[in-house]
Amino acid sequence: MANQVIPHSLFSEFDVALFQSGKHFKLYEKFGSHELEVEGERGVYFAVWAPNAKSVSVTGNFNFWDKGSHPLHVRWDTSGIWEGFIPGIANGETYKYCIQTSSGEELEKGDPFAFKWEVAPKTASIVHSNWYEWNDGNWMKERIVKNRLDQPWSVYELHLGSWARDPESPDTLLNYREIAVQLVAYVKEMNFTHVEFMPLMEHPYYPSWGYQITGYFAASSRYGSAQDLMFLIEALHAAGIGVLLDWVPSHFPGDAHGLYRFDGTSLYEHEDPRKGFHPDWQSYIFNYGRNEVRSFLISNAFYWLDRFHIDGLRVDAVASMLYLDYSRNAGEWIPNEFGGNENLEAVQFLKEFNEAVYAHFPDVQTIAEESTSWPGVSKPTYAGGLGFGMKWMMGWMHDTLDYFKEDPINRKYHHDRITFATVYAFHENFMLPLSHDEVVYGKQPLIYKMPGDEWQKFANLRALYLFMYTFLGTKLLFMGGEFGQTSEWNVNQSLDWHLLEFMPHQGMKKFVADLNATYQQQPSLFQKAFDASGFEWIDAGDRENSVLVYWRKAFDQWDDTVVVINLTPVVREDFRIGLPYAGEWEVVLSSDDLKYFGSGVCSQHVASEHLHWMNQVQSAQVNLPPLGGYILKRKKVVKEAVPVKPGERVPL
């Protein structure tokens, strides 16, 4: 054919050396398909890693999918990189790599570095530019403050395709741009500080929720182009909302067109299924001991942070990476060199990943979904930790939900479950998640985990949210939970927005919006989120009444707050609580307010007495609402200026 493959390379010897040593973190600038000009001709440069292939060629619409007409050239340096420039084609061209294996088998593979893929069930890659003229400079300058760990983090987790759909066409997914106006306005109204998108990388099986990825460098074409996603991110940034993205370096599917046995060998995964196959998800585990694989994965993290201005990565399934025997029986796993069950290669990878991310993007955060007691997940690597910024507090989530599922009459027998988290709360920088995993697979939506009649269910859930937002750590809530979604999350349909026609759901939505606002307005609730000096139980042992009283502390004691929550449906009048300071206290927020579908029982103003109670020198009698509570804050005393005559000394 006329447009044959011209030898050309974007790789320097230094690039190759970095790639082979696991230290090249911007491989997306080299691998994949890139439109450019060579010797005066426009065309596309292709590069792919397939070290065990006998030959690699590019097939596509441009050559009528002829597998032999455009063979790539293998580099001389044993790097296993095949590359070449094909003139006369451009962005928008559909292609695959035809790989002939050492055994003579022919494979058709998508490009691991493609910036765009066809919409599933089609499987080809597409030459695509990810250039975008960003207009979020103000946010990018400010996020070094917004993303600090002494700032409020209230994260709204969502799955883009099932958050909202056009009621006139409920089976059609909205485009990134179409959803932007509605989503940005809603997140802003609800006062969340960040959104967290479940994976938006290309994935062939929609019900995998995005966690079975084939196109690690491609925004899913189901919702539009890379530029459409950038538009959405920019719109969120313009509204002052940070954007987190789920990232999945733990496993990938055995899709015939993806990474699995890419060149006829286990290139990205381990050859031995005891290390390379994931029994839970029927997927394949990355070989973290292979330098080129580490370069691929860290480059992928950089890609989303660099090109898409992502503000943080929530790393999925970290526990499955750390343990060689994760979900395996005896004899189904291989111990490490010391005979233990720790995956030392994965540990080293996670440390390198976090060190690289924070070195190059110091104003972002990495967050680990890690469900075990592995020490130091969110501690710096120089202190022996894995280097994450935060870790999901799975134990808190499970204990708290188990407690709230109990009938209030039985809660006094389970009181330790609601208070136990403070035993280990300061070992890590914890984020408190009420995530998608808790409202699917028969686990019920949050509102139906709550006991009692309709009023009690909503009161319980508001009390749970009040506890969550005033407890330690940062916060994450899955979509639908903010208005009391009554059906389990279904990836194939929109949230039940029609529920907002009803008062209980309106009240819940209003409460969460106000709770988010209060959380951000009260420094005591976030300034020392991970510090033992920021939290003190005033009374953690009142199991008989199921009442919690605790003190949240800020940098300035005038910003301190006291939280009191009654977890039974009994109104407790003239209930005495200890207070850390003398003075008048006022209710900042009550979960039982009438506007939230509450009963309106509240002590609006509280004056302390010099009466020792609950180990505090001050105390006060308050009215406690049923299945509810409130946040108290001391009124600031402002001294009046004393007039001074000329020549007189100013009184102290």
XYZ file of C-alpha atoms in Angstrom:
652
model
C 0.000 0.000 0.000
C 1.080 3.574 -0.505
C 1.279 4.594 3.131
C 3.853 2.089 4.411
C 5.416 2.158 7.887
C 8.333 4.608 8.107
C 10.940 3.967 10.815
C 10.543 6.620 13.484
C 10.849 6.796 17.273
C 9.772 9.064 20.102
C 11.987 7.105 22.511
C 15.447 8.236 23.493
C 17.873 5.780 25.029
C 17.152 7.483 28.355
C 13.402 6.907 27.895
C 14.005 3.216 27.329
C 16.339 2.973 30.325
C 13.746 4.636 32.556
C 11.003 2.359 31.206
C 13.052 -0.754 31.848
C 13.975 0.360 35.356
C 10.368 1.132 36.322
C 11.020 4.874 36.570
C 9.367 6.327 33.453
C 6.179 8.003 34.674
C 5.034 9.716 31.482
C 4.904 6.823 29.063
C 1.674 8.217 27.617
C 3.826 10.766 25.793
C 5.678 7.948 24.005
C 3.553 4.806 23.733
C 0.199 4.592 21.969
C -0.791 6.504 18.846
C 0.184 10.125 18.260
C -0.625 12.317 15.290
C 2.483 14.197 14.158
C 4.561 15.249 11.173
C 7.617 13.344 9.949
C 9.726 14.639 7.072
C 6.939 16.945 5.947
C 4.228 14.297 5.991
C 1.324 14.182 8.430
C 0.466 10.826 9.901
C 0.349 8.758 13.073
C 3.189 7.267 15.096
C 2.461 3.952 16.841
C 4.420 2.317 19.657
C 3.571 -0.785 21.688
C 5.417 -3.043 24.123
C 5.303 -6.706 23.084
C 8.731 -8.224 23.845
C 7.776 -11.830 23.125
C 5.987 -11.240 19.817
C 7.314 -12.513 16.507
C 5.719 -9.591 14.673
C 3.361 -6.681 15.318
C 1.349 -4.841 12.698
C -1.288 -2.129 12.713
C -4.664 -2.932 11.215
C -7.551 -0.544 10.785
C -10.078 1.029 8.484
C -7.254 2.722 6.622
C -5.886 -0.617 5.336
C -9.175 -2.548 5.283
C -8.002 -4.485 8.365
C -5.221 -6.143 6.408
C -3.042 -7.806 9.039
C 0.116 -7.883 6.973
C 0.317 -4.536 5.193
C 1.673 -2.308 7.984
C 4.191 -4.165 10.183
C 5.875 -2.155 12.925
C 9.646 -2.187 13.475
C 11.084 -3.734 16.607
C 13.742 -1.682 18.359
C 17.303 -2.973 18.297
C 17.818 -2.525 22.053
C 15.901 -5.620 23.288
C 13.330 -3.329 24.946
C 10.496 -5.181 23.207
C 9.100 -1.937 21.795
C 7.561 -2.076 18.320
C 7.079 1.274 16.603
C 6.722 3.155 13.334
C 5.105 6.087 11.556
C 2.250 5.627 9.091
C 1.671 8.687 6.882
C -1.709 9.711 5.558
C -3.860 8.833 8.564
C -5.042 11.097 11.361
C -7.035 11.463 14.565
C -10.259 9.496 14.417
C -8.643 6.468 12.777
C -9.810 3.127 14.215
C -7.094 0.495 14.725
C -5.850 -2.588 16.527
C -2.508 -4.331 16.846
C -2.188 -7.705 15.150
C 0.327 -9.636 17.213
C 1.880 -12.879 16.033
C 3.039 -14.839 19.067
C 6.071 -17.077 19.373
C 3.735 -20.069 19.081
C 2.324 -18.765 15.786
C -1.016 -17.627 17.214
C -2.476 -14.360 15.892
C -3.956 -11.962 18.447
C -5.940 -8.781 17.854
C -5.342 -6.352 20.678
C -6.488 -2.872 21.562
C -3.787 -0.348 22.339
C -2.912 -0.320 26.093
C -2.099 3.393 25.754
C -4.980 4.418 23.478
C -6.620 7.702 24.464
C -9.950 6.529 23.055
C -11.756 3.254 22.372
C -14.864 2.401 20.430
C -18.096 2.197 22.412
C -18.604 -1.346 23.702
C -19.304 -3.960 22.516
C -16.927 -2.781 19.765
C -13.314 -3.264 20.792
C -10.984 -1.209 18.588
C -8.813 1.697 19.670
C -9.087 5.146 18.101
C -6.329 7.655 17.366
C -7.292 10.634 19.499
C -5.765 13.817 20.849
C -6.252 14.690 24.502
C -5.375 18.349 24.034
C -7.651 20.742 25.889
C -7.448 24.458 26.562
C -7.980 24.472 30.308
C -9.565 27.410 32.090
C -9.305 26.287 35.720
C -6.144 28.134 36.690
C -7.646 29.642 39.826
C -8.666 26.247 41.153
C -5.286 24.714 40.358
C -3.567 27.487 42.331
C -5.947 27.211 45.280
C -6.184 23.445 45.603
C -2.924 23.208 47.541
C -4.997 24.685 50.389
C -8.343 23.042 49.538
C -6.791 19.565 49.500
C -4.849 19.880 52.743
C -5.592 17.381 55.489
C -6.625 20.120 57.927
C -9.376 21.228 55.540
C -12.930 19.832 55.224
C -13.379 16.799 52.974
C -16.986 15.889 52.250
C -16.937 13.599 49.237
C -19.925 12.695 47.054
C -19.243 9.294 45.469
C -21.116 8.599 42.256
C -21.404 6.346 39.253
C -21.833 8.662 36.306
C -24.090 6.458 34.181
C -26.632 5.802 36.911
C -26.644 9.133 38.745
C -29.211 10.672 36.405
C -30.706 9.924 33.003
C -33.181 11.629 30.737
C -36.645 10.465 31.895
C -37.738 10.508 28.252
C -34.952 8.077 27.339
C -34.060 6.128 30.511
C -31.912 3.560 28.691
C -29.631 6.211 27.193
C -26.519 7.404 29.022
C -25.978 11.138 29.270
C -22.836 12.695 27.803
C -20.172 14.188 30.110
C -21.197 17.640 28.869
C -24.919 16.969 29.165
C -24.607 15.908 32.776
C -22.244 18.737 33.739
C -24.790 21.506 34.316
C -27.108 19.363 36.418
C -24.354 17.617 38.403
C -22.334 20.737 39.205
C -25.422 22.645 40.353
C -26.543 19.729 42.526
C -23.169 19.102 44.193
C -22.878 22.828 44.856
C -26.394 22.953 46.320
C -25.577 20.006 48.568
C -22.354 21.678 49.770
C -20.044 18.732 49.109
C -16.381 19.698 48.808
C -15.381 16.938 46.364
C -16.916 14.403 44.027
C -15.458 10.946 43.565
C -16.209 9.254 40.269
C -16.252 5.491 40.168
C -13.855 4.443 37.389
C -14.311 6.358 34.136
C -11.646 4.433 32.214
C -12.801 2.314 29.291
C -14.298 -1.020 30.317
C -16.036 -3.590 28.107
C -18.634 -4.818 30.639
C -20.856 -2.019 31.919
C -22.158 -3.904 35.021
C -18.555 -4.129 36.261
C -19.151 -0.498 37.351
C -15.881 0.408 35.657
C -13.628 -1.791 37.807
C -12.722 -4.216 34.970
C -10.641 -1.929 32.760
C -9.248 -2.532 29.281
C -8.419 1.063 28.312
C -6.471 2.508 31.230
C -5.646 5.733 29.371
C -9.062 6.299 27.788
C -12.079 8.089 29.208
C -15.027 5.795 28.594
C -16.564 6.556 25.198
C -19.985 5.652 26.595
C -20.150 9.232 27.878
C -18.229 11.074 25.157
C -14.648 12.105 24.462
C -11.694 12.943 26.676
C -12.412 16.624 26.046
C -16.016 16.162 27.170
C -14.793 14.725 30.466
C -12.310 17.578 30.812
C -15.210 20.004 30.330
C -17.059 18.325 33.220
C -13.991 18.446 35.481
C -13.396 22.093 34.593
C -17.028 22.935 35.407
C -16.680 21.281 38.828
C -13.453 23.179 39.468
C -15.123 26.453 38.482
C -17.703 25.771 41.200
C -14.965 25.150 43.774
C -15.469 21.375 43.815
C -12.530 18.962 43.818
C -12.555 15.836 41.652
C -11.365 12.418 42.813
C -11.178 9.376 40.568
C -11.281 5.685 41.400
C -8.106 4.009 40.153
C -7.707 0.249 39.769
C -4.070 -0.961 39.770
C -5.052 -4.222 41.456
C -6.423 -6.318 38.603
C -7.700 -6.341 35.018
C -10.123 -8.572 33.067
C -9.218 -11.510 30.874
C -10.675 -9.689 27.893
C -9.316 -10.974 24.571
C -8.640 -7.430 23.334
C -7.116 -6.111 26.575
C -3.914 -6.618 28.564
C -4.425 -10.329 29.226
C -1.596 -12.418 27.639
C -0.907 -9.388 25.530
C 1.874 -10.800 23.371
C 0.975 -14.453 23.887
C 2.662 -14.519 27.278
C 1.737 -13.251 30.723
C 3.184 -9.835 30.058
C 1.283 -7.653 32.524
C 0.161 -10.451 34.862
C 1.942 -13.325 36.629
C 2.222 -16.609 34.737
C 1.428 -18.697 37.836
C -2.319 -18.374 38.628
C -1.510 -18.613 42.342
C -0.082 -15.113 41.995
C -1.670 -13.909 38.766
C -5.357 -14.842 38.972
C -7.882 -13.151 41.256
C -10.509 -15.668 42.441
C -13.005 -13.055 43.682
C -13.303 -11.092 40.467
C -12.184 -13.738 37.943
C -9.552 -11.274 36.778
C -5.771 -11.019 36.534
C -3.291 -9.480 38.942
C -0.572 -7.129 37.763
C 3.018 -8.346 38.090
C 4.347 -5.585 40.349
C 7.821 -7.092 40.269
C 8.173 -6.269 36.569
C 9.725 -2.855 36.062
C 7.871 -2.114 32.847
C 4.525 -2.888 34.523
C 5.301 -0.466 37.348
C 6.157 2.187 34.753
C 2.838 1.500 33.018
C 0.787 1.821 36.199
C 2.487 4.902 37.651
C 2.343 6.553 34.217
C -1.380 5.872 34.220
C -1.798 7.588 37.595
C 0.226 10.547 36.281
C -1.896 10.671 33.138
C -5.126 11.366 35.007
C -3.490 13.830 37.379
C -1.594 15.588 34.600
C -3.891 15.657 31.573
C -7.263 15.639 33.389
C -6.393 17.830 36.402
C -7.709 15.166 38.778
C -7.310 16.255 42.409
C -6.843 12.843 43.966
C -6.922 9.102 43.350
C -8.899 6.641 45.442
C -6.964 3.395 44.986
C -9.249 0.381 44.782
C -8.758 -2.991 46.488
C -5.433 -2.227 48.184
C -5.910 -5.113 50.625
C -6.055 -7.571 47.721
C -2.696 -6.233 46.549
C -0.953 -6.453 49.908
C -1.649 -10.103 50.742
C -0.571 -13.093 48.671
C -3.247 -15.228 50.342
C -6.098 -12.741 49.855
C -9.285 -14.824 49.274
C -7.158 -17.953 48.859
C -7.120 -21.222 50.745
C -4.028 -23.065 51.886
C -2.081 -24.359 48.897
C -3.573 -21.754 46.553
C -0.885 -19.134 47.108
C 2.891 -18.811 47.096
C 4.638 -17.359 50.170
C 7.161 -14.559 49.735
C 10.907 -15.111 50.036
C 10.663 -14.922 53.825
C 7.779 -17.374 54.029
C 5.162 -14.724 54.769
C 1.888 -13.766 53.106
C 2.840 -10.162 52.336
C 3.162 -9.283 48.671
C 6.492 -7.500 48.948
C 6.481 -6.457 45.293
C 3.069 -4.808 45.666
C 4.200 -3.078 48.864
C 7.204 -1.641 47.056
C 5.048 -0.595 44.109
C 2.565 1.256 46.341
C 5.404 3.087 48.069
C 6.958 4.087 44.734
C 3.566 5.151 43.409
C 2.851 7.418 46.378
C 6.354 8.873 46.452
C 6.164 9.686 42.737
C 2.667 11.188 42.939
C 3.414 13.449 45.896
C 6.772 14.504 44.438
C 5.210 15.621 41.147
C 1.712 16.604 42.345
C 2.130 17.812 45.945
C -1.344 19.380 45.979
C -3.316 16.143 45.414
C -4.191 13.253 47.717
C -4.116 9.472 47.364
C -6.711 7.489 49.315
C -6.485 3.757 49.986
C -9.435 1.406 50.093
C -7.765 -0.966 52.539
C -9.858 -3.119 54.859
C -7.271 -4.803 57.074
C -5.027 -3.703 59.927
C -1.944 -3.326 57.727
C 0.179 -0.790 59.651
C 1.007 2.658 58.322
C -1.113 2.749 55.167
C -1.413 6.545 55.441
C 1.993 7.156 56.980
C 4.944 8.515 54.971
C 7.246 6.000 53.351
C 10.217 7.497 55.211
C 8.439 6.465 58.423
C 7.868 2.935 57.152
C 4.371 3.527 55.797
C 2.834 3.000 52.360
C 2.612 6.749 51.786
C -1.119 7.286 51.161
C -2.737 10.542 52.256
C -5.832 8.837 53.682
C -7.343 5.405 54.203
C -10.992 4.327 54.164
C -12.114 3.392 57.694
C -13.929 0.191 56.813
C -14.139 -0.973 60.426
C -16.010 2.187 61.424
C -18.435 1.717 58.535
C -19.258 -1.883 59.382
C -19.489 -1.358 63.156
C -21.631 1.759 62.808
C -24.053 0.226 60.323
C -24.345 -2.919 62.450
C -25.149 -0.746 65.461
C -27.768 1.333 63.663
C -29.463 -1.805 62.312
C -30.260 -2.794 65.894
C -33.661 -1.964 67.342
C -33.054 0.956 69.732
C -34.281 -1.153 72.638
C -31.272 -3.429 72.093
C -28.658 -0.760 71.411
C -27.514 -0.593 75.018
C -26.168 -4.135 74.539
C -24.114 -3.025 71.536
C -22.877 0.333 72.816
C -19.196 -0.621 72.470
C -19.675 -1.058 68.751
C -20.463 2.637 68.253
C -17.576 3.844 70.460
C -14.880 1.278 69.593
C -13.459 3.204 66.634
C -11.668 5.681 68.897
C -9.423 2.831 70.089
C -7.630 2.798 66.733
C -8.848 6.006 65.069
C -5.517 7.812 65.243
C -3.388 5.033 63.761
C -4.225 6.300 60.271
C -5.605 9.329 58.452
C -9.082 7.858 58.160
C -11.894 8.735 55.780
C -15.326 7.579 56.945
C -17.086 5.967 53.957
C -20.699 5.053 53.399
C -19.901 3.741 49.958
C -21.500 2.003 46.984
C -20.512 -1.420 48.336
C -22.990 -1.025 51.195
C -26.113 -0.431 49.065
C -25.909 -3.249 46.529
C -26.053 -7.055 46.336
C -28.950 -7.426 48.759
C -27.441 -5.230 51.465
C -30.360 -2.732 51.221
C -30.201 1.042 50.792
C -29.120 2.962 53.880
C -32.652 4.081 54.761
C -33.867 0.457 54.929
C -30.974 -0.603 57.125
C -32.570 1.592 59.783
C -35.163 0.036 62.160
C -38.639 1.333 62.986
C -41.461 2.999 61.115
C -40.946 5.591 58.393
C -40.362 8.476 60.795
C -37.897 6.467 62.851
C -36.001 5.249 59.794
C -35.393 8.819 58.653
C -34.569 10.004 62.170
C -32.083 7.145 62.579
C -30.406 7.944 59.284
C -30.135 11.640 60.130
C -28.610 10.663 63.488
C -26.144 8.399 61.694
C -25.099 11.234 59.398
C -24.777 13.626 62.344
C -22.521 11.102 64.090
C -20.471 10.554 60.928
C -19.904 14.234 60.206
C -19.019 15.166 63.780
C -16.823 12.130 64.432
C -13.187 11.836 63.423
C -11.730 11.762 59.937
C -13.015 12.970 56.585
C -16.349 11.957 55.009
C -17.669 10.109 51.944
C -21.305 9.441 51.024
C -22.539 7.443 48.046
C -25.121 9.026 45.755
C -28.733 8.556 46.770
C -27.901 8.349 50.444
C -28.269 12.102 50.723
C -32.027 11.954 50.101
C -32.872 8.483 51.377
C -32.890 6.376 48.202
C -35.304 3.508 48.900
C -34.140 0.962 46.322
C -30.770 -0.715 46.022
C -28.362 0.955 43.658
C -28.887 -0.351 40.132
C -26.165 0.487 37.625
C -28.687 0.259 34.779
C -31.049 3.005 35.905
C -31.130 6.513 37.331
C -31.443 7.323 41.011
C -35.041 7.645 42.223
C -35.219 11.429 41.969
C -39.027 11.311 42.104
C -38.744 10.568 45.838
C -37.982 14.242 46.385
C -41.686 14.919 45.911
C -42.166 13.566 49.452
C -41.479 15.395 52.712
C -39.214 12.819 54.431
C -36.846 12.764 51.454
C -36.937 16.543 51.077
C -36.048 16.823 54.754
C -33.181 14.364 54.435
C -31.750 16.217 51.449
C -32.019 19.562 53.240
C -30.385 18.088 56.353
C -27.390 16.686 54.431
C -26.907 20.015 52.622
C -26.973 21.894 55.939
C -24.781 19.274 57.606
C -22.187 19.680 54.843
C -22.299 23.447 55.271
C -21.999 23.215 59.064
C -19.105 20.772 58.759
C -17.206 23.301 56.643
C -18.136 26.268 58.860
C -16.998 24.658 62.123
C -13.196 24.337 62.308
C -13.472 21.889 65.206
C -14.951 19.299 62.851
C -12.026 19.226 60.420
C -8.893 21.015 61.652
C -7.729 18.068 63.784
C -9.535 15.290 61.933
C -6.658 12.814 62.387
C -5.261 14.052 65.701
C -6.122 12.679 69.141
C -6.035 16.233 70.480
C -9.063 17.035 68.319
C -11.484 14.629 69.992
C -12.463 13.803 73.560
C -15.289 11.692 74.894
C -17.291 13.589 77.501
C -19.415 10.495 78.031
C -18.848 7.332 76.012
C -20.292 4.941 78.573
C -23.978 5.765 78.852
C -25.117 2.494 77.371
C -28.348 2.466 79.384
C -29.630 5.631 77.676
C -27.699 5.090 74.402
C -26.485 8.687 74.581
C -23.155 9.907 73.179
C -21.520 13.162 74.279
C -18.181 14.266 72.850
C -16.022 17.322 72.454
C -14.492 18.362 69.122
C -11.516 20.709 69.352
C -10.170 23.305 66.943
C -6.943 25.296 66.854
C -8.812 28.111 68.630
C -10.824 26.964 71.671
C -13.611 29.426 70.814
C -14.273 27.221 67.793
C -14.675 24.067 69.909
C -18.016 22.254 69.756
C -19.837 19.646 71.808
C -21.988 16.979 70.177
C -24.774 15.141 71.973
C -26.767 12.339 70.310
C -29.668 10.296 71.696
C -29.929 6.964 69.886
C -33.276 5.888 71.319
C -36.778 7.155 70.406
C -37.296 8.422 73.985
C -37.331 12.195 74.499
C -34.967 12.968 77.388
C -35.941 16.197 79.104
C -33.607 18.006 81.503
C -30.794 15.597 80.676
C -27.558 16.829 82.232
C -24.404 16.871 80.119
C -20.879 17.970 80.949
C -19.421 20.999 79.179
C -15.755 21.957 78.888
C -16.245 25.714 79.247
C -18.457 28.112 81.153
C -20.804 30.380 79.272
C -23.779 30.341 76.960
C -23.950 27.670 74.289
C -26.165 27.640 71.223
C -27.351 24.892 68.911
C -25.507 25.107 65.594
C -27.438 22.261 63.950
C -30.110 19.815 65.155
C -30.949 16.634 63.250
C -34.441 16.787 64.790
C -35.402 20.169 63.347
C -38.914 20.283 61.903
C -37.581 21.358 58.511
C -35.745 18.033 58.294
C -38.903 15.995 59.078
C -37.895 15.913 62.725
C -40.026 16.388 65.838
C -38.643 19.788 66.821
C -37.395 18.801 70.287
C -34.367 20.935 70.992
C -32.637 23.143 73.529
C -31.937 26.258 71.479
C -29.798 28.001 74.090
C -27.865 26.373 76.898
C -26.346 28.192 79.875
C -23.681 26.276 81.749
C -23.588 25.870 85.526
C -20.559 25.403 87.731
C -21.580 21.851 88.528
C -19.120 19.002 87.977
C -20.574 16.378 85.597
C -19.151 13.757 83.248
C -15.630 14.720 84.366
C -16.234 18.324 83.272
C -16.263 21.305 85.629
C -19.275 22.821 83.870
C -22.599 21.240 82.938
C -26.088 22.044 81.752
C -29.515 20.500 81.501
C -30.718 19.957 77.945
C -33.631 18.357 76.150
C -32.539 15.475 73.925
C -34.607 14.744 70.807
C -35.696 11.199 69.947
C -33.253 9.430 67.627
C -31.406 12.663 67.114
C -28.902 15.116 68.395
C -27.256 18.438 67.880
C -24.022 20.387 67.802
C -23.432 22.965 70.547
C -21.022 25.874 70.294
C -20.087 28.434 72.909
C -21.118 32.026 72.242
C -18.155 34.327 72.003
C -17.925 36.948 74.729
C -17.173 40.363 73.306
C -16.001 42.857 75.897
C -17.306 46.385 75.512
C -14.690 49.094 75.103
C -14.240 51.206 78.263
C -13.993 54.957 77.572
C -10.646 56.393 78.695
C -10.024 60.005 79.642
C -6.848 61.728 78.437
C -3.938 60.875 80.704
C -5.624 57.820 82.286
C -4.155 54.337 82.043
C -6.057 51.773 79.997
C -7.646 49.216 82.366
C -6.473 45.643 81.815
